[in-house]
């Protein structure tokens, strides 16, 4: 499955999606339901107030969360689909003990997203990946990566706003 996005667009999207604080916010809401905004710091104590604010602003700006009256921050459909992508990526990484046999959920997700971004960036015009310098531990691991890769491409196709690389504003 090929991607209609440029290398810069894929890298921009993955950089945004691989943010540890965004991963933590999305997966916490996915796992436990809506979070009242005033309880964010207590529920995600490992994130600074700056990280929480930035993750929340990013999630709002890209349509991943919304404020449900009386409930707090909840995932939108796009946010739920992103949580599914994060879960698939983490399962793949855990199964293949990457990036290390023991590590955080967000580290696993970031490792897989980075790997997928590099593979999509090296995809040839015919849709086949170019040989990747960093080989996976086994052919089975390579084959298992198809699901997270497909989920990422489908998610990006449904959410192209995430790939938009903003142009720097001209100096006055």
mmCIF file of C-alpha atoms in Angstrom:
data_model
loop_
_atom_site.group_PDB
_atom_site.id
_atom_site.type_symbol
_atom_site.label_atom_id
_atom_site.label_comp_id
_atom_site.label_asym_id
_atom_site.label_seq_id
_atom_site.Cartn_x
_atom_site.Cartn_y
_atom_site.Cartn_z
ATOM 1 C CA UNK A 1 0.000 0.000 0.000
ATOM 2 C CA UNK A 2 1.546 3.258 -1.079
ATOM 3 C CA UNK A 3 1.232 6.600 0.587
ATOM 4 C CA UNK A 4 0.235 9.769 -1.275
ATOM 5 C CA UNK A 5 2.310 11.878 1.113
ATOM 6 C CA UNK A 6 5.758 13.339 0.640
ATOM 7 C CA UNK A 7 8.680 12.417 2.838
ATOM 8 C CA UNK A 8 8.427 15.797 4.605
ATOM 9 C CA UNK A 9 4.701 15.318 5.246
ATOM 10 C CA UNK A 10 5.182 11.828 6.692
ATOM 11 C CA UNK A 11 8.052 12.969 8.892
ATOM 12 C CA UNK A 12 6.057 15.970 10.120
ATOM 13 C CA UNK A 13 3.036 13.793 10.946
ATOM 14 C CA UNK A 14 5.099 11.155 12.721
ATOM 15 C CA UNK A 15 6.996 13.782 14.701
ATOM 16 C CA UNK A 16 3.673 15.135 15.931
ATOM 17 C CA UNK A 17 2.082 11.704 16.565
ATOM 18 C CA UNK A 18 5.184 10.344 18.317
ATOM 19 C CA UNK A 19 5.106 13.015 21.012
ATOM 20 C CA UNK A 20 5.338 11.193 24.348
ATOM 21 C CA UNK A 21 2.822 13.548 25.950
ATOM 22 C CA UNK A 22 0.302 13.117 23.107
ATOM 23 C CA UNK A 23 0.690 9.333 23.268
ATOM 24 C CA UNK A 24 0.129 9.414 27.035
ATOM 25 C CA UNK A 25 -2.940 11.678 26.753
ATOM 26 C CA UNK A 26 -4.619 9.705 23.965
ATOM 27 C CA UNK A 27 -3.961 6.291 25.499
ATOM 28 C CA UNK A 28 -5.038 7.386 28.985
ATOM 29 C CA UNK A 29 -8.375 8.617 27.667
ATOM 30 C CA UNK A 30 -8.726 5.509 25.497
ATOM 31 C CA UNK A 31 -8.027 3.190 28.421
ATOM 32 C CA UNK A 32 -9.992 4.997 31.138
ATOM 33 C CA UNK A 33 -12.511 7.316 29.507
ATOM 34 C CA UNK A 34 -12.974 11.066 29.636
ATOM 35 C CA UNK A 35 -10.706 13.124 31.886
ATOM 36 C CA UNK A 36 -11.876 16.323 33.555
ATOM 37 C CA UNK A 37 -9.329 19.011 32.507
ATOM 38 C CA UNK A 38 -8.594 19.905 36.135
ATOM 39 C CA UNK A 39 -7.630 16.294 36.871
ATOM 40 C CA UNK A 40 -5.107 15.947 34.026
ATOM 41 C CA UNK A 41 -2.084 16.715 36.213
ATOM 42 C CA UNK A 42 -3.160 14.157 38.819
ATOM 43 C CA UNK A 43 -3.863 11.459 36.247
ATOM 44 C CA UNK A 44 -0.690 12.091 34.239
ATOM 45 C CA UNK A 45 1.755 13.166 36.987
ATOM 46 C CA UNK A 46 4.817 12.237 34.927
ATOM 47 C CA UNK A 47 4.049 15.084 32.488
ATOM 48 C CA UNK A 48 4.822 18.714 33.286
ATOM 49 C CA UNK A 49 2.089 21.340 33.056
ATOM 50 C CA UNK A 50 3.749 22.594 29.858
ATOM 51 C CA UNK A 51 3.702 19.082 28.338
ATOM 52 C CA UNK A 52 0.049 18.599 29.325
ATOM 53 C CA UNK A 53 -0.959 21.964 27.899
ATOM 54 C CA UNK A 54 0.906 21.327 24.654
ATOM 55 C CA UNK A 55 -0.523 17.798 24.272
ATOM 56 C CA UNK A 56 -4.052 19.040 24.953
ATOM 57 C CA UNK A 57 -3.688 21.961 22.526
ATOM 58 C CA UNK A 58 -2.253 19.662 19.842
ATOM 59 C CA UNK A 59 -5.006 17.095 20.366
ATOM 60 C CA UNK A 60 -7.706 19.797 20.144
ATOM 61 C CA UNK A 61 -6.126 21.463 17.105
ATOM 62 C CA UNK A 62 -6.041 18.208 15.171
ATOM 63 C CA UNK A 63 -9.485 16.975 16.175
ATOM 64 C CA UNK A 64 -8.309 14.118 18.398
ATOM 65 C CA UNK A 65 -10.175 15.206 21.543
ATOM 66 C CA UNK A 66 -13.181 17.299 22.437
ATOM 67 C CA UNK A 67 -14.625 18.566 25.695
ATOM 68 C CA UNK A 68 -17.753 16.653 26.625
ATOM 69 C CA UNK A 69 -19.969 18.696 28.964
ATOM 70 C CA UNK A 70 -19.873 17.235 32.447
ATOM 71 C CA UNK A 71 -17.299 14.587 31.504
ATOM 72 C CA UNK A 72 -14.143 16.340 30.354
ATOM 73 C CA UNK A 73 -11.727 15.525 27.554
ATOM 74 C CA UNK A 74 -12.836 12.583 25.456
ATOM 75 C CA UNK A 75 -11.511 11.108 22.235
ATOM 76 C CA UNK A 76 -13.122 11.881 18.917
ATOM 77 C CA UNK A 77 -13.420 9.159 16.283
ATOM 78 C CA UNK A 78 -10.018 10.246 14.914
ATOM 79 C CA UNK A 79 -8.564 10.058 18.419
ATOM 80 C CA UNK A 80 -9.959 6.553 18.953
ATOM 81 C CA UNK A 81 -8.475 5.423 15.644
ATOM 82 C CA UNK A 82 -5.127 6.917 16.648
ATOM 83 C CA UNK A 83 -5.322 4.999 19.943
ATOM 84 C CA UNK A 84 -5.857 1.809 17.898
ATOM 85 C CA UNK A 85 -2.752 2.643 15.841
ATOM 86 C CA UNK A 86 -0.762 3.238 19.038
ATOM 87 C CA UNK A 87 -1.940 -0.107 20.441
ATOM 88 C CA UNK A 88 -1.006 -1.997 17.260
ATOM 89 C CA UNK A 89 2.422 -0.348 17.201
ATOM 90 C CA UNK A 90 3.095 -1.129 20.863
ATOM 91 C CA UNK A 91 1.953 -4.759 20.444
ATOM 92 C CA UNK A 92 4.337 -5.194 17.501
ATOM 93 C CA UNK A 93 7.238 -3.652 19.409
ATOM 94 C CA UNK A 94 6.531 -5.686 22.558
ATOM 95 C CA UNK A 95 6.282 -8.923 20.575
ATOM 96 C CA UNK A 96 9.680 -8.255 18.990
ATOM 97 C CA UNK A 97 11.282 -6.728 22.136
ATOM 98 C CA UNK A 98 11.960 -3.392 20.455
ATOM 99 C CA UNK A 99 13.427 -0.928 21.125
ATOM 100 C CA UNK A 100 14.398 -2.950 24.236
ATOM 101 C CA UNK A 101 12.938 -5.962 26.027
ATOM 102 C CA UNK A 102 11.658 -3.682 28.823
ATOM 103 C CA UNK A 103 10.568 -0.115 28.081
ATOM 104 C CA UNK A 104 7.644 2.306 28.293
ATOM 105 C CA UNK A 105 4.564 2.028 26.097
ATOM 106 C CA UNK A 106 5.287 5.453 24.567
ATOM 107 C CA UNK A 107 8.887 4.445 23.746
ATOM 108 C CA UNK A 108 7.603 1.393 21.891
ATOM 109 C CA UNK A 109 5.074 3.463 19.939
ATOM 110 C CA UNK A 110 7.666 6.109 19.073
ATOM 111 C CA UNK A 111 10.127 3.439 17.922
ATOM 112 C CA UNK A 112 7.573 1.884 15.563
ATOM 113 C CA UNK A 113 6.338 5.229 14.211
ATOM 114 C CA UNK A 114 9.922 6.300 13.529
ATOM 115 C CA UNK A 115 10.629 3.015 11.745
ATOM 116 C CA UNK A 116 7.452 3.376 9.682
ATOM 117 C CA UNK A 117 8.286 6.975 8.770
ATOM 118 C CA UNK A 118 11.714 5.905 7.518
ATOM 119 C CA UNK A 119 10.242 3.029 5.499
ATOM 120 C CA UNK A 120 7.533 5.239 3.960
ATOM 121 C CA UNK A 121 10.151 7.870 3.146
ATOM 122 C CA UNK A 122 12.200 5.294 1.237
ATOM 123 C CA UNK A 123 9.253 3.808 -0.663
ATOM 124 C CA UNK A 124 9.835 3.650 -4.412
ATOM 125 C CA UNK A 125 7.467 5.005 -7.039
ATOM 126 C CA UNK A 126 6.188 1.463 -7.708
ATOM 127 C CA UNK A 127 5.005 1.210 -4.096
ATOM 128 C CA UNK A 128 7.666 -1.270 -3.013
ATOM 129 C CA UNK A 129 9.948 -0.356 -0.156
ATOM 130 C CA UNK A 130 13.603 0.144 -0.944
ATOM 131 C CA UNK A 131 15.957 -2.046 1.015
ATOM 132 C CA UNK A 132 16.090 -0.662 4.514
ATOM 133 C CA UNK A 133 19.553 -0.317 6.033
ATOM 134 C CA UNK A 134 18.375 -1.307 9.515
ATOM 135 C CA UNK A 135 17.121 -4.880 9.254
ATOM 136 C CA UNK A 136 14.518 -6.274 11.597
ATOM 137 C CA UNK A 137 15.325 -9.237 13.845
ATOM 138 C CA UNK A 138 13.424 -11.639 11.565
ATOM 139 C CA UNK A 139 11.318 -11.941 8.443
ATOM 140 C CA UNK A 140 8.393 -12.614 10.785
ATOM 141 C CA UNK A 141 8.936 -9.211 12.430
ATOM 142 C CA UNK A 142 8.986 -7.573 9.002
ATOM 143 C CA UNK A 143 5.732 -9.315 8.043
ATOM 144 C CA UNK A 144 4.095 -8.397 11.353
ATOM 145 C CA UNK A 145 4.860 -4.734 10.700
ATOM 146 C CA UNK A 146 2.349 -4.692 7.830
ATOM 147 C CA UNK A 147 -0.623 -4.067 10.147
ATOM 148 C CA UNK A 148 0.783 -1.001 11.951
ATOM 149 C CA UNK A 149 2.042 0.315 8.595
ATOM 150 C CA UNK A 150 -1.394 -0.089 7.003
ATOM 151 C CA UNK A 151 -3.092 1.526 10.001
ATOM 152 C CA UNK A 152 -0.705 4.503 9.828
ATOM 153 C CA UNK A 153 -1.263 5.030 6.088
ATOM 154 C CA UNK A 154 -5.040 4.738 6.471
ATOM 155 C CA UNK A 155 -5.077 7.074 9.469
ATOM 156 C CA UNK A 156 -2.991 9.682 7.643
ATOM 157 C CA UNK A 157 -5.236 9.417 4.565
ATOM 158 C CA UNK A 158 -8.308 10.107 6.735
ATOM 159 C CA UNK A 159 -6.516 12.895 8.632
ATOM 160 C CA UNK A 160 -4.418 14.755 6.057
ATOM 161 C CA UNK A 161 -4.368 17.908 8.214
ATOM 162 C CA UNK A 162 -1.765 16.181 10.393
ATOM 163 C CA UNK A 163 0.669 15.990 7.461
ATOM 164 C CA UNK A 164 0.567 19.667 6.572
ATOM 165 C CA UNK A 165 3.959 21.208 7.072
ATOM 166 C CA UNK A 166 3.419 24.850 7.870
ATOM 167 C CA UNK A 167 5.488 27.328 5.961
ATOM 168 C CA UNK A 168 7.538 29.749 8.046
ATOM 169 C CA UNK A 169 5.991 33.203 8.130
ATOM 170 C CA UNK A 170 7.945 35.772 6.111
ATOM 171 C CA UNK A 171 9.881 38.333 8.091
ATOM 172 C CA UNK A 172 8.387 41.812 8.065
#
